[in-house]
Coordinates of C-alpha atoms in Angstrom, one line a residue:
Chain A
M9 CA -3.3 -0.3 21.3
S10 CA -0.7 1.4 23.3
S11 CA 0.9 1.3 26.7
A12 CA 2.5 4.1 28.7
T13 CA 5.3 4.0 31.2
G14 CA 5.5 7.3 33.0
R15 CA 5.8 10.1 30.5
E16 CA 7.0 7.8 27.7
T17 CA 4.7 6.0 25.3
V18 CA 5.9 2.6 24.3
T19 CA 5.2 1.8 20.7
D20 CA 5.1 -1.7 19.2
H21 CA 4.5 -1.4 15.5
T22 CA 4.8 -5.1 15.0
A23 CA 1.5 -5.6 16.9
L24 CA -0.3 -3.0 14.8
P25 CA -2.2 -3.3 11.5
G26 CA -0.2 -1.6 8.8
F27 CA -0.3 2.1 8.4
P28 CA 1.0 1.8 4.8
A29 CA -2.0 -0.2 3.8
F30 CA -4.3 2.3 5.5
Y31 CA -2.5 5.1 3.7
D32 CA -2.7 3.5 0.3
A33 CA -6.4 2.7 0.8
R34 CA -7.4 6.1 2.0
L35 CA -5.1 8.7 0.4
E36 CA -6.9 9.2 -3.0
R37 CA -10.3 9.4 -1.4
T38 CA -9.2 11.8 1.2
V39 CA -7.5 14.2 -1.3
R40 CA -10.7 14.1 -3.4
Q41 CA -12.8 14.8 -0.3
V42 CA -10.7 17.7 0.9
S43 CA -10.5 19.1 -2.7
L44 CA -14.2 19.5 -2.6
M45 CA -14.0 21.1 0.8
V46 CA -11.4 23.7 -0.1
G47 CA -11.8 24.0 -3.9
S48 CA -8.1 23.4 -4.6
V49 CA -6.4 20.1 -5.3
A50 CA -2.9 21.4 -4.4
V51 CA -4.1 22.6 -1.0
A52 CA -6.0 19.4 -0.5
E53 CA -2.9 17.3 -1.1
D54 CA -1.1 19.2 1.7
I55 CA -4.0 19.0 4.1
A56 CA -4.4 15.2 3.5
H57 CA -0.7 14.7 4.0
D58 CA -0.8 16.6 7.3
A59 CA -3.8 14.5 8.4
M60 CA -1.9 11.3 7.5
V61 CA 1.1 12.5 9.5
Q62 CA -1.1 13.2 12.5
I63 CA -2.5 9.7 12.2
Y64 CA 0.9 8.1 11.9
E65 CA 2.1 9.9 14.9
R66 CA -0.8 8.5 17.0
W67 CA -1.3 5.3 15.1
D68 CA -1.0 3.0 18.1
A69 CA -3.3 5.2 20.2
I70 CA -6.2 5.5 17.7
D71 CA -9.1 3.1 18.0
D72 CA -10.7 4.1 14.7
P73 CA -8.2 5.5 12.2
G74 CA -10.9 6.1 9.6
A75 CA -12.9 8.3 11.8
Y76 CA -9.8 10.1 13.0
L77 CA -8.8 10.8 9.4
Y78 CA -12.2 12.4 8.7
R79 CA -11.7 14.6 11.8
C80 CA -8.1 15.6 10.9
A81 CA -9.1 16.3 7.3
A82 CA -12.1 18.4 8.3
N83 CA -10.1 20.3 10.9
G84 CA -7.4 21.0 8.3
A85 CA -9.9 22.2 5.7
L86 CA -11.7 24.4 8.2
R87 CA -8.4 25.9 9.4
W88 CA -7.4 26.7 5.8
L89 CA -10.8 28.1 4.9
R90 CA -10.8 30.4 7.9
S91 CA -7.2 31.6 7.5
R92 CA -7.2 32.3 3.8
D93 CA -7.8 35.7 2.5
R94 CA -11.5 36.3 3.0
S95 CA -11.6 38.8 0.1
S96 CA -11.1 35.9 -2.3
T97 CA -14.0 33.6 -3.0
L98 CA -13.9 29.9 -3.7
D99 CA -15.2 30.4 -7.2
D100 CA -12.4 32.8 -7.9
E101 CA -9.9 30.2 -6.9
A102 CA -11.6 27.4 -8.7
G103 CA -11.3 29.3 -12.0
S104 CA -8.0 30.8 -11.3
P105 CA -5.1 30.0 -13.6
R106 CA -2.9 30.3 -10.5
L107 CA -3.9 26.8 -9.6
T108 CA -0.9 24.4 -9.9
V109 CA -3.3 21.6 -10.8
V110 CA -5.6 22.0 -13.8
P111 CA -9.1 21.4 -12.6
A112 CA -11.7 19.5 -14.6
V113 CA -14.7 21.5 -15.7
E114 CA -16.9 19.5 -13.4
F115 CA -14.6 20.3 -10.5
V116 CA -14.8 24.0 -11.2
E117 CA -18.6 24.0 -11.4
M118 CA -18.9 22.0 -8.1
A119 CA -16.3 24.2 -6.3
D120 CA -18.3 27.2 -7.6
A121 CA -21.5 25.8 -6.1
L122 CA -19.9 24.8 -2.8
G123 CA -18.3 28.2 -2.6
R124 CA -21.8 29.6 -1.9
L125 CA -21.9 27.8 1.4
T126 CA -20.4 28.6 4.8
D127 CA -17.3 26.8 5.8
R128 CA -19.0 24.4 8.1
Q129 CA -21.9 23.8 5.6
R130 CA -19.3 22.9 3.0
I131 CA -17.5 20.4 5.2
A132 CA -20.8 18.8 6.3
V133 CA -22.2 18.5 2.7
V134 CA -19.0 16.9 1.5
L135 CA -18.9 14.4 4.4
R136 CA -22.6 13.6 3.9
Y137 CA -23.0 13.3 0.2
Y138 CA -19.5 12.4 -1.0
E139 CA -18.4 10.3 2.0
D140 CA -21.9 9.1 2.9
L141 CA -21.3 9.7 6.6
S142 CA -24.2 9.7 9.1
E143 CA -25.1 12.9 11.0
T144 CA -23.5 11.3 14.1
E145 CA -20.2 10.7 12.2
I146 CA -20.3 14.2 10.7
A147 CA -20.8 15.7 14.2
A148 CA -17.8 13.7 15.4
A149 CA -15.7 15.1 12.5
L150 CA -16.8 18.6 13.1
D151 CA -16.6 18.3 16.9
C152 CA -20.2 19.5 17.3
R153 CA -23.5 18.1 18.6
T154 CA -25.4 15.8 16.3
G155 CA -28.4 18.1 16.4
T156 CA -26.3 20.8 14.8
V157 CA -25.6 18.8 11.6
G158 CA -29.2 18.5 10.4
P159 CA -29.8 22.2 10.1
L160 CA -26.4 22.7 8.5
L161 CA -27.3 20.2 5.8
T162 CA -30.8 21.6 5.3
R163 CA -29.6 25.1 4.7
A164 CA -26.8 23.8 2.4
R165 CA -29.2 21.8 0.3
A166 CA -31.4 24.8 -0.1
V167 CA -28.5 26.8 -1.5
L168 CA -27.2 24.1 -3.7
R169 CA -30.6 23.3 -5.1
K170 CA -30.6 26.8 -6.6
E171 CA -26.9 26.6 -7.7
L172 CA -27.1 23.3 -9.4
A173 CA -30.6 23.7 -10.9
P174 CA -30.4 22.8 -14.7
Chain B
M8 CA -33.5 14.2 -5.5
I9 CA -31.0 16.9 -4.6
E10 CA -29.2 14.4 -2.5
Q11 CA -28.6 12.1 -5.5
L12 CA -27.6 15.0 -7.7
L13 CA -25.0 16.1 -5.1
R14 CA -23.6 12.6 -4.9
D15 CA -23.3 12.3 -8.7
R16 CA -21.9 15.7 -9.2
M17 CA -19.3 15.4 -6.5
E18 CA -18.1 12.0 -7.7
A19 CA -17.8 13.3 -11.2
A20 CA -16.0 16.4 -10.1
V21 CA -13.1 14.7 -8.5
T22 CA -12.8 11.4 -10.5
D23 CA -9.7 12.7 -12.3
I24 CA -7.8 13.6 -9.1
R25 CA -5.0 11.1 -8.5
P26 CA -2.5 12.2 -5.9
A27 CA 1.0 11.0 -5.7
S28 CA 1.9 8.9 -2.7
R29 CA 4.1 10.5 -0.1
L30 CA 4.1 7.5 2.2
D31 CA 7.9 7.2 2.2
E32 CA 8.1 10.8 3.5
I33 CA 5.8 10.0 6.4
L34 CA 7.6 6.7 7.3
A35 CA 10.9 8.6 7.3
G36 CA 9.4 10.8 10.0
P37 CA 8.9 14.5 10.3
P38 CA 11.6 16.9 11.7
G39 CA 12.0 16.4 15.4
G40 CA 12.0 12.7 15.3
T41 CA 8.7 12.3 17.1
V42 CA 7.5 9.6 14.8
P43 CA 8.8 6.1 15.6
P44 CA 10.8 4.3 12.9
P45 CA 9.1 1.7 10.9
S46 CA 8.9 -1.7 12.5
P47 CA 11.2 -4.5 11.4
S48 CA 8.3 -6.1 9.6
R49 CA 7.9 -3.0 7.5
Q50 CA 11.5 -2.4 6.8
P51 CA 12.7 -3.2 3.3
P52 CA 15.0 -6.2 2.8
R53 CA 18.7 -5.7 3.7
R54 CA 19.9 -5.7 0.0
I55 CA 17.4 -2.9 -0.9
T56 CA 18.3 -1.0 2.2
L57 CA 22.0 -1.1 1.3
L58 CA 21.3 0.0 -2.2
A59 CA 19.2 2.9 -0.9
V60 CA 22.0 3.9 1.5
A61 CA 24.5 3.8 -1.3
A62 CA 22.2 5.8 -3.5
A63 CA 21.7 8.4 -0.8
L64 CA 25.4 8.7 -0.3
V65 CA 25.9 9.2 -4.0
A66 CA 23.2 11.8 -4.0
V67 CA 24.8 13.7 -1.1
A68 CA 28.1 13.6 -2.9
A69 CA 26.4 14.9 -6.1
F70 CA 24.9 17.9 -4.2
T71 CA 28.3 18.6 -2.5
A72 CA 30.2 18.4 -5.8
G73 CA 27.6 20.5 -7.6
W74 CA 26.8 17.8 -10.1
L75 CA 23.6 17.5 -12.1
V76 CA 21.0 15.9 -9.8
R77 CA 18.0 14.5 -11.5
S78 CA 15.0 12.6 -10.4
A79 CA 14.9 9.6 -12.8
D80 CA 11.5 8.1 -12.5
R81 CA 8.3 10.0 -12.5
D82 CA 6.5 7.3 -10.6
T83 CA 8.8 7.3 -7.6
T84 CA 10.9 9.7 -5.6
R85 CA 14.1 8.0 -6.5
I86 CA 17.0 10.4 -7.1
E87 CA 20.1 9.6 -9.0
N88 CA 23.0 11.7 -10.1
Q89 CA 24.6 12.2 -13.4
P90 CA 27.8 14.0 -14.3
A91 CA 27.3 17.6 -15.4
T92 CA 27.4 17.6 -19.1
T93 CA 25.4 20.6 -20.1
T94 CA 26.1 23.1 -17.3
A95 CA 29.0 23.9 -15.1
A96 CA 26.8 24.6 -12.1
G97 CA 24.8 22.0 -10.2
S98 CA 21.1 21.7 -10.9
T99 CA 18.1 19.8 -9.8
S100 CA 15.8 18.5 -12.4
T101 CA 12.5 16.6 -12.7
A102 CA 12.3 13.3 -14.5
E103 CA 12.3 12.8 -18.2
R104 CA 8.8 13.3 -19.4
A105 CA 7.2 9.8 -19.0
R106 CA 3.4 10.1 -18.7
V107 CA 2.4 13.6 -18.0
G108 CA 4.1 16.9 -17.0
T109 CA 7.1 18.8 -18.1
Q110 CA 10.7 18.4 -17.1
L111 CA 12.1 21.3 -15.1
T112 CA 15.7 22.2 -14.2
V113 CA 16.7 24.5 -11.4
L114 CA 20.2 25.6 -10.4
T115 CA 20.9 24.2 -7.0
S116 CA 23.4 27.1 -6.3
T117 CA 20.4 29.5 -6.3
L118 CA 18.6 27.6 -3.5
P119 CA 18.8 28.7 0.1
K120 CA 21.4 26.9 2.1
G121 CA 20.3 23.4 3.1
V122 CA 17.2 23.4 0.9
R123 CA 16.8 20.5 -1.4
L124 CA 14.3 18.8 -3.6
I125 CA 11.7 16.9 -1.5
D126 CA 9.4 15.5 -4.2
E127 CA 7.8 16.1 -7.5
T128 CA 4.1 15.7 -8.4
P129 CA 3.0 15.3 -12.0
T130 CA -0.7 15.8 -12.3
S131 CA -3.1 15.5 -15.2
G132 CA -6.7 16.6 -15.3
G133 CA -9.2 18.4 -17.4
D134 CA -7.4 19.2 -20.6
G135 CA -3.9 19.9 -19.3
F136 CA -1.1 18.8 -17.0
S137 CA 1.2 20.2 -14.4
T138 CA 4.4 19.3 -12.6
T139 CA 5.2 20.6 -9.1
L140 CA 8.5 20.4 -7.3
R141 CA 8.7 21.0 -3.6
F142 CA 11.8 22.1 -1.8
A143 CA 12.7 22.3 1.9
A144 CA 15.5 21.7 4.3
E145 CA 13.8 18.6 5.6
P146 CA 10.8 16.5 4.5
G147 CA 7.8 17.6 6.6
T148 CA 4.4 19.0 6.5
F149 CA 5.2 22.4 4.9
T150 CA 3.3 24.1 7.6
G151 CA 6.2 25.7 9.5
S152 CA 8.0 28.9 8.9
G153 CA 10.1 27.6 6.0
P154 CA 12.1 28.0 4.0
Y155 CA 9.8 26.2 1.5
L156 CA 9.5 26.4 -2.2
R157 CA 6.9 25.0 -4.6
I158 CA 7.9 25.4 -8.3
S159 CA 5.2 24.4 -10.7
V160 CA 4.7 24.5 -14.5
T161 CA 1.2 24.1 -15.8
H162 CA 0.3 23.5 -19.4
A163 CA -3.2 23.8 -20.9
D164 CA -4.7 25.5 -23.9
G165 CA -5.1 29.2 -23.2
F166 CA -4.2 28.8 -19.5
A167 CA -1.5 31.5 -19.3
T168 CA -3.5 33.8 -21.5
Q169 CA -6.4 33.6 -19.0
W170 CA -3.9 34.2 -16.1
A171 CA -2.4 37.2 -17.8
E172 CA -5.9 38.7 -18.4
R173 CA -6.6 38.4 -14.6
S174 CA -3.3 39.8 -13.4
T175 CA -3.4 43.2 -12.0
G176 CA -0.7 45.8 -11.3
D177 CA 2.8 46.0 -12.8
P178 CA 5.2 43.2 -13.3
V179 CA 8.0 43.1 -10.6
A180 CA 10.7 41.7 -12.8
Q181 CA 11.7 40.1 -16.0
V182 CA 12.3 36.4 -16.0
Q183 CA 14.0 35.1 -19.1
G184 CA 12.4 37.9 -21.1
H185 CA 8.9 37.3 -19.6
D186 CA 7.1 39.7 -17.3
A187 CA 6.7 38.2 -13.8
W188 CA 4.2 39.2 -11.2
R189 CA 4.4 38.8 -7.4
S190 CA 1.5 38.3 -5.1
D191 CA 1.0 37.2 -1.5
D192 CA -2.7 37.4 -1.1
G193 CA -4.3 36.0 -4.2
P194 CA -6.5 32.9 -4.6
G195 CA -4.6 29.6 -4.4
I196 CA -1.9 31.1 -2.2
Q197 CA -1.8 29.9 1.4
P198 CA -1.4 32.5 4.1
G199 CA 2.2 33.4 4.7
W200 CA 3.3 32.3 1.2
T201 CA 4.3 34.5 -1.7
S202 CA 3.8 33.7 -5.4
L203 CA 6.0 34.7 -8.4
S204 CA 4.5 33.8 -11.7
W205 CA 5.3 34.3 -15.3
A206 CA 3.9 32.9 -18.6
T207 CA 6.3 31.4 -21.1
G208 CA 3.6 31.4 -23.8
P209 CA -0.2 31.4 -24.1
D210 CA -0.5 27.8 -22.8
E211 CA 2.2 27.6 -20.2
L212 CA 2.5 29.2 -16.7
V213 CA 5.4 28.9 -14.3
E214 CA 4.8 29.7 -10.6
I215 CA 7.1 29.7 -7.6
Q216 CA 5.3 29.8 -4.3
S217 CA 7.7 30.4 -1.4
K218 CA 7.7 30.9 2.4
G219 CA 10.6 32.1 4.4
V220 CA 12.7 32.8 1.3
A221 CA 13.9 36.3 0.4
D222 CA 12.4 37.9 -2.8
D223 CA 15.9 38.2 -4.4
T224 CA 16.6 34.6 -3.8
V225 CA 13.3 33.6 -5.4
L226 CA 14.0 35.8 -8.3
A227 CA 17.4 34.1 -8.8
I228 CA 15.8 30.7 -8.6
A229 CA 13.2 31.8 -11.1
R230 CA 15.8 33.0 -13.6
S231 CA 17.6 29.6 -13.3
V232 CA 14.4 27.6 -14.1
Q233 CA 14.6 25.8 -17.5
I234 CA 11.7 24.0 -19.0
H235 CA 12.3 21.0 -21.3
P236 CA 9.2 20.1 -23.3

């Protein structure tokens, strides 16, 4: 999808499928997905935007924009989860009135449950059960071996079974 | 069984989330010009382009002259200027309340040099609504060193009361007669950002999150914020 001459990449957007159509089709789903990962809609909007910027910058060099979007969004969510104040927990944030977006009750409850997981478990669970990705696709998004994903999901399900039990 | 429960609960949790599009911001390219311009096939017709250029020039003139600058349509990022009729100083304001959210006005003279309104995001969900204005020198990803500002007003039953009950320490200032608290490490605040928050009543909370902006400047901005129900 791209050609390079020396150090300069030549871009021909007229030969590419439209980024705007991709953006319109994927934005809402991506923000929702990342909201589950980080427990904050406002933060998710910024992470999704950053992911879309990365895709646009490499649009003509990406073979599978959908898979690349999952990877960018997962990386963005992981970076944010790792850099945030570890003294605050996700359930604190989900119920915090500091949120600039008013969360639905269902969102607060789900964020509370997901907050019991490790960062990578949380990302994997959202990609598996919200996005319906295979373990191979999740491994690509998390940049890990496929064999790592199964145990992540197994441990996460055990925690969530207790958290979400009626 | 747990798998289906997770699918159902996650879908229900986020079904109300409807983000505003920032496609125009991306197509315009981030700072540094690394993103190629839109192709001719994606450029708007010439007549619309000319109108957009004219509108941009008017907007620049309005900022320069210190007029009232107001975003006119909640569904778009279109900006248009109006003569100052209610204030001598320039201000930036959100749209008239159309679907959700609250109209905000901020004096542009209080903003750091070069910083301007980038976009506004009205959001509804649960049993309330919020409006967020983002300010920067240039459209971008808001992941640099700033200066960045996010001014939001959130309205929901008991929202500010709940916030006040969780606030700790002493207020750092008075904003229009209301106690204001500052924090840089609380939940919902990204690393490197600082939050200044105050409640205007039991149901309404105003928050300014900033990065790379002096505390005194943020306080001046806060004191210029006006909310129009």
